[in-house]
Coordinates of C-alpha atoms in Angstrom, one line a residue:
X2 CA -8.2 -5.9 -30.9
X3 CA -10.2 -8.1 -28.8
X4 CA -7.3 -10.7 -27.6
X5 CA -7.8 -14.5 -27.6
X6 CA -8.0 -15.8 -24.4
X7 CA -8.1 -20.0 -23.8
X8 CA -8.1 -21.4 -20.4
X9 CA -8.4 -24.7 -20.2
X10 CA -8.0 -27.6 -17.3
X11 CA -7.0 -30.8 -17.5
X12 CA -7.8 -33.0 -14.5
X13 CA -6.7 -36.3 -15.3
X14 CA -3.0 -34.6 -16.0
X15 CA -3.5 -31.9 -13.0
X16 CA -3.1 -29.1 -15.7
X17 CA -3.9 -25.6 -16.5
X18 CA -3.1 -24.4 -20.0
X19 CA -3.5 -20.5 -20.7
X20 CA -3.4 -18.9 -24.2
X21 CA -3.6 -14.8 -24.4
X22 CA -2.6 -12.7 -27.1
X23 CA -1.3 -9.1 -26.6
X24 CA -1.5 -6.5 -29.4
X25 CA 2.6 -6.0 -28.6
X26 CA 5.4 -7.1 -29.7
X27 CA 7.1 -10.2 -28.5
X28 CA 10.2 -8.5 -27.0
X29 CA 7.9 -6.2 -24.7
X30 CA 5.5 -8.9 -23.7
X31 CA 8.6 -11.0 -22.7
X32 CA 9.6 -7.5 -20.8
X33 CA 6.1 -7.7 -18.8
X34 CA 6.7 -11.4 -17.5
X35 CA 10.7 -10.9 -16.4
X36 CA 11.0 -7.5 -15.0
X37 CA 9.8 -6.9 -12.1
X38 CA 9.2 -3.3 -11.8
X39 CA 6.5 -4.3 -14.7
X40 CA 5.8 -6.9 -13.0
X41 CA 4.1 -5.2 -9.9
X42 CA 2.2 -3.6 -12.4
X43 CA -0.1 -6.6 -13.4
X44 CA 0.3 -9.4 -11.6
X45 CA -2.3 -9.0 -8.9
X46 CA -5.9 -8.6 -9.6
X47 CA -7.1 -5.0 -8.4
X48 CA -7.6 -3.6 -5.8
X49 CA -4.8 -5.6 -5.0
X50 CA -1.0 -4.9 -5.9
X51 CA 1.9 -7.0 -6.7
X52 CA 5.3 -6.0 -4.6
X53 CA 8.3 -7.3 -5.6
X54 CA 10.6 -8.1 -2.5
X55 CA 13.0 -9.3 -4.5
X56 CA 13.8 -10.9 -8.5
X57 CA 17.0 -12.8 -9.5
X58 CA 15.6 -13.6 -13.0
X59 CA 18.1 -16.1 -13.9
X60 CA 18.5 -20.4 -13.8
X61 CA 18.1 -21.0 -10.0
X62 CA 17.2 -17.5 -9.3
X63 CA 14.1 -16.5 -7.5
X64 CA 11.5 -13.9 -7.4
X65 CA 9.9 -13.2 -3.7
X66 CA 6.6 -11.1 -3.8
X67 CA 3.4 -10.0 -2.5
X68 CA 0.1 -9.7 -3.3
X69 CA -1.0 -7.3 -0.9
X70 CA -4.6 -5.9 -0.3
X71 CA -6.6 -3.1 0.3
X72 CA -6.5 -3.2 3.7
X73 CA -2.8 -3.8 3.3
X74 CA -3.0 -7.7 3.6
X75 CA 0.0 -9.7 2.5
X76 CA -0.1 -13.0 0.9
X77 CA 3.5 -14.4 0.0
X78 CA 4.2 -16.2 -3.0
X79 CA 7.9 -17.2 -4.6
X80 CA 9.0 -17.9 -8.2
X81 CA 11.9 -20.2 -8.6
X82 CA 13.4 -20.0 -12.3
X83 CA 14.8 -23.4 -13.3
X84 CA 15.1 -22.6 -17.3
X85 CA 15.0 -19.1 -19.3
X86 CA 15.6 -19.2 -23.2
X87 CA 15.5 -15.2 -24.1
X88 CA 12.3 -14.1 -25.5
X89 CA 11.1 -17.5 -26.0
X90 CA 10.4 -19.3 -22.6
X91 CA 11.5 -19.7 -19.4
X92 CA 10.0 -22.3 -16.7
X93 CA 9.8 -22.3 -12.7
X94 CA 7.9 -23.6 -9.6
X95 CA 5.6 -21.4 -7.8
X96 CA 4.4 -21.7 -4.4
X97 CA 3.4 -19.8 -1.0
X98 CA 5.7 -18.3 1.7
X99 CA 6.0 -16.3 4.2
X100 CA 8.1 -12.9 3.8
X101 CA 11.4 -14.6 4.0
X102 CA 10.7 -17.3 1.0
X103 CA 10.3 -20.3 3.9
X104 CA 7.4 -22.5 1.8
X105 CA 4.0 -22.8 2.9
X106 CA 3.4 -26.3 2.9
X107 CA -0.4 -26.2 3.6
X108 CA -1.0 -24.3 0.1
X109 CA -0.7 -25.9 -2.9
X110 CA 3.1 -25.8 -5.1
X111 CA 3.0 -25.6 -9.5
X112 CA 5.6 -25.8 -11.9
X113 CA 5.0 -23.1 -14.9
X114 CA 5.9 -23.6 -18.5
X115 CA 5.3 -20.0 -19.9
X116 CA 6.1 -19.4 -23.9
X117 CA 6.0 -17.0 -26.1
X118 CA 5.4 -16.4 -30.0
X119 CA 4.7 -13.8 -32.1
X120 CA 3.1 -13.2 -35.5
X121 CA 1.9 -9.9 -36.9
X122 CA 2.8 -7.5 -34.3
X123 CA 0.3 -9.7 -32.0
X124 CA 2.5 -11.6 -29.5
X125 CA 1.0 -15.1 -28.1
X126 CA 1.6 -16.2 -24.7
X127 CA 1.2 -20.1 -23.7
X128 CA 1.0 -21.2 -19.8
X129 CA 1.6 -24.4 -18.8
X130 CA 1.2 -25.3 -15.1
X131 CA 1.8 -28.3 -13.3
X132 CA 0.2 -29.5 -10.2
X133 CA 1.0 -32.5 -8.1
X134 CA -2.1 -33.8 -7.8
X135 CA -5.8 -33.0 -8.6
X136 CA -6.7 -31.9 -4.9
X137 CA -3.8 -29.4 -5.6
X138 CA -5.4 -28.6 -8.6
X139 CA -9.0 -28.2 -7.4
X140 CA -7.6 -26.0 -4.5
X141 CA -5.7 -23.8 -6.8
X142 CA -9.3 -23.2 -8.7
X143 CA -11.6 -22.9 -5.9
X144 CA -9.4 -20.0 -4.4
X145 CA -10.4 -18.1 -7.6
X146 CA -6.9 -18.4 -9.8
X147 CA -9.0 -18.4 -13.0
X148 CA -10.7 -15.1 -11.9
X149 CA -7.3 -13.8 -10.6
X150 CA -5.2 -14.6 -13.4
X151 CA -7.7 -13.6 -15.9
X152 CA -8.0 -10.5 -14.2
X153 CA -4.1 -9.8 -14.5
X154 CA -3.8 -10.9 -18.0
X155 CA -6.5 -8.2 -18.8
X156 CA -4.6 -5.6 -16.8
X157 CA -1.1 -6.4 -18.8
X158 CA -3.7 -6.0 -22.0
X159 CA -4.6 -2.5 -20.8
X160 CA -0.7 -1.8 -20.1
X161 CA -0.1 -2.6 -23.7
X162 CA -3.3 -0.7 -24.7
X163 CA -2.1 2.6 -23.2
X164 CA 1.6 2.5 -25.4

């Protein structure tokens, strides 16, 4: 399967909108994006790894993690949950922290809208994130979250691959 991939950006509504299929069933692709022992298994571009601190995966939980690198670099990040519907989509804000989830004001926040569909066995996964402005947006992009996030979404592909 070679897997659809759409990334587009919006500037005049500060917007990134991602479309990937994965040759899996909805119920496992869902699984990949809200557990986070799977989680750390995709969601930092090698050779860095994602470490999940810690994952309340629920309205007004959080998720506290790192991306940390080769040289054992650590770059915070959170994941605030402010609505899950099972299988289908869930939303939260993102941002930088340090190891104790205090916000990194100086680095850009986004709200994510992240859904999922499936048809066929091949399960479809819309992003949707939010910045507050386009400088946000045009930091977010020149510190390489394209590359990154492409990166992971092929990683998760390979994960599925490998069933």
């Amino acid at each position: 399967m070679n897997p659809q991939f759409d990334f587009l950006v919006n500037k005049e509504t500060n917007t990134i909108t991602v479309k990937r299929e994965f040759d899996a069933p909805q119920s496992d692709v869902w699984a990949a994006w809200t557990d986070p022992e799977l989680l750390d298994q995709w969601w930092a571009p090698k050779p860095w790894k994602s470490v999940t601190k810690s994952m309340d995966f629920s309205e007004g939980g959080r998720r506290l993690y790192a991306m940390v690198g080769p040289n054992g670099e650590e770059h915070w990040a959170f994941s605030d949950y402010t609505s899950i519907n099972p299988k289908d989509n869930f939303s939260y804000s993102d941002g930088f922290c340090d190891s104790n989830g205090n916000r990194t004001e100086s680095l850009p926040d986004s709200d994510w809208i992240v859904n999922f569909s499936e048809s066929d066995g091949i399960t479809t996964v819309y992003v949707e994130i939010k910045h507050k402005s386009l400088e946000d947006l045009e930091k977010i992009i020149e510190m390489g979250f394209k590359e990154g996030f492409s990166a992971c979404l092929d990683q998760l592909t390979l994960i599925f691959s490998n069933k």
